[in-house]
CSV table of C-alpha atoms in Angstrom, one decimal:
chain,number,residue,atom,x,y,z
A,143,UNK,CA,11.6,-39.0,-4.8
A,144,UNK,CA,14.1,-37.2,-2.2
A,145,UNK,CA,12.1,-36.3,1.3
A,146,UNK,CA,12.2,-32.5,2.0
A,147,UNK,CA,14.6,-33.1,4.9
A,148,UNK,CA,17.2,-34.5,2.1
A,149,UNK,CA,16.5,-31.2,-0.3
A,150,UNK,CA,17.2,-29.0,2.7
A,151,UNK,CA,20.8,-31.2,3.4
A,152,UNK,CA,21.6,-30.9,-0.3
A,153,UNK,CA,20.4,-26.8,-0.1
A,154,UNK,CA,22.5,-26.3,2.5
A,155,UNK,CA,26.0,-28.2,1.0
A,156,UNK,CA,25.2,-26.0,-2.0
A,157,UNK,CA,24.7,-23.1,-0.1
A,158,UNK,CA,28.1,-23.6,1.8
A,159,UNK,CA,30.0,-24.2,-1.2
A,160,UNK,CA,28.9,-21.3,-2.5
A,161,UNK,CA,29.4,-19.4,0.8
A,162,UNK,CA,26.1,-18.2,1.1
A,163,UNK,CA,26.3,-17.4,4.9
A,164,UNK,CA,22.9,-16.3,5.7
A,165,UNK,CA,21.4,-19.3,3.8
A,166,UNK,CA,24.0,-22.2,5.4
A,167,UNK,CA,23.5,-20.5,8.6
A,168,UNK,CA,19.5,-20.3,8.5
A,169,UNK,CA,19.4,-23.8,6.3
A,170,UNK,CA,21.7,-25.8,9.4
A,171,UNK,CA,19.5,-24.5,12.4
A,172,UNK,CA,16.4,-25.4,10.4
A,173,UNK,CA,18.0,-29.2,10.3
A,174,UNK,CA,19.0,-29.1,13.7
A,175,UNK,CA,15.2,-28.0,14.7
A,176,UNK,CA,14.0,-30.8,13.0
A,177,UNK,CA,16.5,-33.2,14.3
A,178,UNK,CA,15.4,-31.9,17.6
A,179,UNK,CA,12.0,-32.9,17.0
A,180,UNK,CA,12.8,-36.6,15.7
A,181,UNK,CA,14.6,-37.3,18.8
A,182,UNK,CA,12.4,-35.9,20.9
A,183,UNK,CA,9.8,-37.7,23.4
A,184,UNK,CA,11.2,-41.8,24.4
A,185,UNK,CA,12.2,-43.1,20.8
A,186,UNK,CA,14.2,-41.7,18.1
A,187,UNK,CA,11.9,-41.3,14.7
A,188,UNK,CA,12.1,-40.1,10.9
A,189,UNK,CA,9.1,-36.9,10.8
A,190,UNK,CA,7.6,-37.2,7.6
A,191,UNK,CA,7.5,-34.4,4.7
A,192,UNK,CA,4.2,-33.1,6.6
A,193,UNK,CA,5.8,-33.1,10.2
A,194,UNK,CA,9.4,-31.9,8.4
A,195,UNK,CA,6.7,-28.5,6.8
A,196,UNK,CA,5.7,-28.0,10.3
A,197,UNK,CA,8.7,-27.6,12.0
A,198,UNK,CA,10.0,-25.3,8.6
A,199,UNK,CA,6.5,-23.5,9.5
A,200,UNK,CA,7.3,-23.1,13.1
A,201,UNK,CA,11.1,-21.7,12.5
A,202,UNK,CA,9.6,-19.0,9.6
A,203,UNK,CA,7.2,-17.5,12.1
A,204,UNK,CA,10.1,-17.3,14.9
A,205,UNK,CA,11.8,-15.5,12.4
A,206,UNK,CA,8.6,-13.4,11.7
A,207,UNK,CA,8.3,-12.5,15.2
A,208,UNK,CA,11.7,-12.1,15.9
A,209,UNK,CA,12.4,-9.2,13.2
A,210,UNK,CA,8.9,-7.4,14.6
A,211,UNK,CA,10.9,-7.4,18.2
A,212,UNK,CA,13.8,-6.4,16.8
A,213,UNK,CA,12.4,-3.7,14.5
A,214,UNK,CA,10.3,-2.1,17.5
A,215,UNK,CA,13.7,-2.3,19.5
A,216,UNK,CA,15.5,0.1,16.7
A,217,UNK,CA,17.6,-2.6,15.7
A,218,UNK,CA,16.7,-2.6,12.3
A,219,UNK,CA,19.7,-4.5,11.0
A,220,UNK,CA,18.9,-7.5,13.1
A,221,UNK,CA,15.5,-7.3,12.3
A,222,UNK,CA,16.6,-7.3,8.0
A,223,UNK,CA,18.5,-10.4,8.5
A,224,UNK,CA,15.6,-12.4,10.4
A,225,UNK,CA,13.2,-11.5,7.9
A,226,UNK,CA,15.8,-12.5,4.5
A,227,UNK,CA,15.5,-15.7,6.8
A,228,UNK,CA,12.0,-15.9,7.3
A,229,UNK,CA,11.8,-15.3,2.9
A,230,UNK,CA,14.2,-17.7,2.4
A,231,UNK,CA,12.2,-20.8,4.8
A,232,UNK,CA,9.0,-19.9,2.6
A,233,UNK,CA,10.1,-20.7,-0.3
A,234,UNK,CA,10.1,-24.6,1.4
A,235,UNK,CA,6.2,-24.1,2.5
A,236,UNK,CA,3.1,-24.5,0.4
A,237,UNK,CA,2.2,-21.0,-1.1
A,238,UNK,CA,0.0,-19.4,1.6
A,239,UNK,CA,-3.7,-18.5,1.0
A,240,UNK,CA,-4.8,-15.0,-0.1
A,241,UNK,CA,-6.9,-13.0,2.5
A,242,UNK,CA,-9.8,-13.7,-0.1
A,243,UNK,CA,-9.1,-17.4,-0.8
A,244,UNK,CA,-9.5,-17.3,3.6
A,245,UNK,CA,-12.2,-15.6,3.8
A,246,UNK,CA,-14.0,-17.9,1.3
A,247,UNK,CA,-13.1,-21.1,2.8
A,248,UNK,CA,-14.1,-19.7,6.4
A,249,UNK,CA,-17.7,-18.3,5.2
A,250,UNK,CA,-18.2,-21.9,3.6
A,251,UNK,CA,-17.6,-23.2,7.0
A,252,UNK,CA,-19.2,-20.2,8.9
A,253,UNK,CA,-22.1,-21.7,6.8
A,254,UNK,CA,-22.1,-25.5,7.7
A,255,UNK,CA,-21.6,-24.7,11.2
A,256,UNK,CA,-24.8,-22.2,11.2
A,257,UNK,CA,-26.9,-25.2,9.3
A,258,UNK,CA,-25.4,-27.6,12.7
A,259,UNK,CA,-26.7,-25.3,14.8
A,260,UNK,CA,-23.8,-23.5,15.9
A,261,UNK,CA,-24.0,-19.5,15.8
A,262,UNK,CA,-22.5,-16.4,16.9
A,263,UNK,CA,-19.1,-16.4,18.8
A,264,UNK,CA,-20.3,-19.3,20.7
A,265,UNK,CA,-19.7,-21.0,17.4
A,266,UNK,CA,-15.6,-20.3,17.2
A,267,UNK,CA,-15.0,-23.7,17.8
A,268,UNK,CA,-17.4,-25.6,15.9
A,269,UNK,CA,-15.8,-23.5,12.4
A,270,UNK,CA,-12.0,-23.9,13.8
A,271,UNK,CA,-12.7,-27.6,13.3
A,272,UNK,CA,-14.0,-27.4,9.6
A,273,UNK,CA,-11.6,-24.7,8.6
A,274,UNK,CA,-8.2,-26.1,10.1
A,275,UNK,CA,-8.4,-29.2,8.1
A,276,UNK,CA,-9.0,-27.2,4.9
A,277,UNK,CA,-5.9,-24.7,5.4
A,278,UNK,CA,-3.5,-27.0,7.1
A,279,UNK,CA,-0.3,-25.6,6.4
A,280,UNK,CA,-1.7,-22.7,4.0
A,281,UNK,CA,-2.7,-20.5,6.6
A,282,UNK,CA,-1.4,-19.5,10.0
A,283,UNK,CA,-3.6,-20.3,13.3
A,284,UNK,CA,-3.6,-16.5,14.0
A,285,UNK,CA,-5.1,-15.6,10.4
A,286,UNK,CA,-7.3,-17.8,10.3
A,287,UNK,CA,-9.1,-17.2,13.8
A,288,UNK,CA,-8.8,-13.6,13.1
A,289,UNK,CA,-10.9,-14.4,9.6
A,290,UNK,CA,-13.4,-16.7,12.0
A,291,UNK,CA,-13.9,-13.6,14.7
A,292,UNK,CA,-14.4,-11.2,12.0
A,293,UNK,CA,-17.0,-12.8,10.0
A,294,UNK,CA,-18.5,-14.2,13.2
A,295,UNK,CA,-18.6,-11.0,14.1
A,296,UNK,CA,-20.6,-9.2,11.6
């Protein structure tokens, strides 16, 4: 079974044989993030699929937040380009979870924290801890604590 960090490699030799410049140029500073990341801190390590989806997460929502800046700046070009990037590093992520799917999951946990004894906004943490490990990687932090206030809420 190839490792996710290979599949990207191999993307991006296709994608430069095929001269696909905004997928070679997005594809080789996604690598060099995540080579950043093994070498990083006092040893050199290999991340592992999970830490390799991280990273991949991490460079898709610069992209994200990167065409909003540009778009509000009227440089809408710019801003096109950084979100064709931000598509094409999803399509290496786990699909993301539906704004229903989230706000089932975090009732379910709004639930089990109420039954522990936790309750109103006081209780934010308590359901960050069960929801998190339930939507790692399907959900952004911001959605989901936004789903946690709301339903907190009211």
């Amino acid at each position: 079974m190839t490792t996710l960090k290979e599949k990207l490699k191999a993307d991006l030799n296709a994608a430069i044989r095929e001269r696909d410049e905004l997928r070679s140029s997005t594809l080789r500073l996604t690598i060099t993030a995540i080579t950043k990341e093994e070498v990083a801190g006092k040893t050199k390590r290999e991340l592992s699929d999970d830490e390799v989806q991280k990273v991949i997460a991490k460079e898709a929502k610069k992209r994200r937040e990167a065409a909003e800046a540009f778009a509000q700046g009227g440089r809408h070009e710019s801003a096109e380009r950084e979100k064709a990037e931000g598509v094409l590093l999803d399509a290496y992520l786990p699909k993301q979870l539906s704004d229903e799917e989230l706000d089932g999951i975090v009732a379910a946990a709004v639930e089990e924290a109420k039954a522990a004894g936790a309750e109103g906004p006081r209780a934010m943490g308590a359901v960050m801890k069960i929801v998190n490990p339930k939507v790692a990687g399907q959900a952004e932090g911001g959605r989901v604590a936004a789903s946690v206030k709301k339903l907190l809420a009211g």
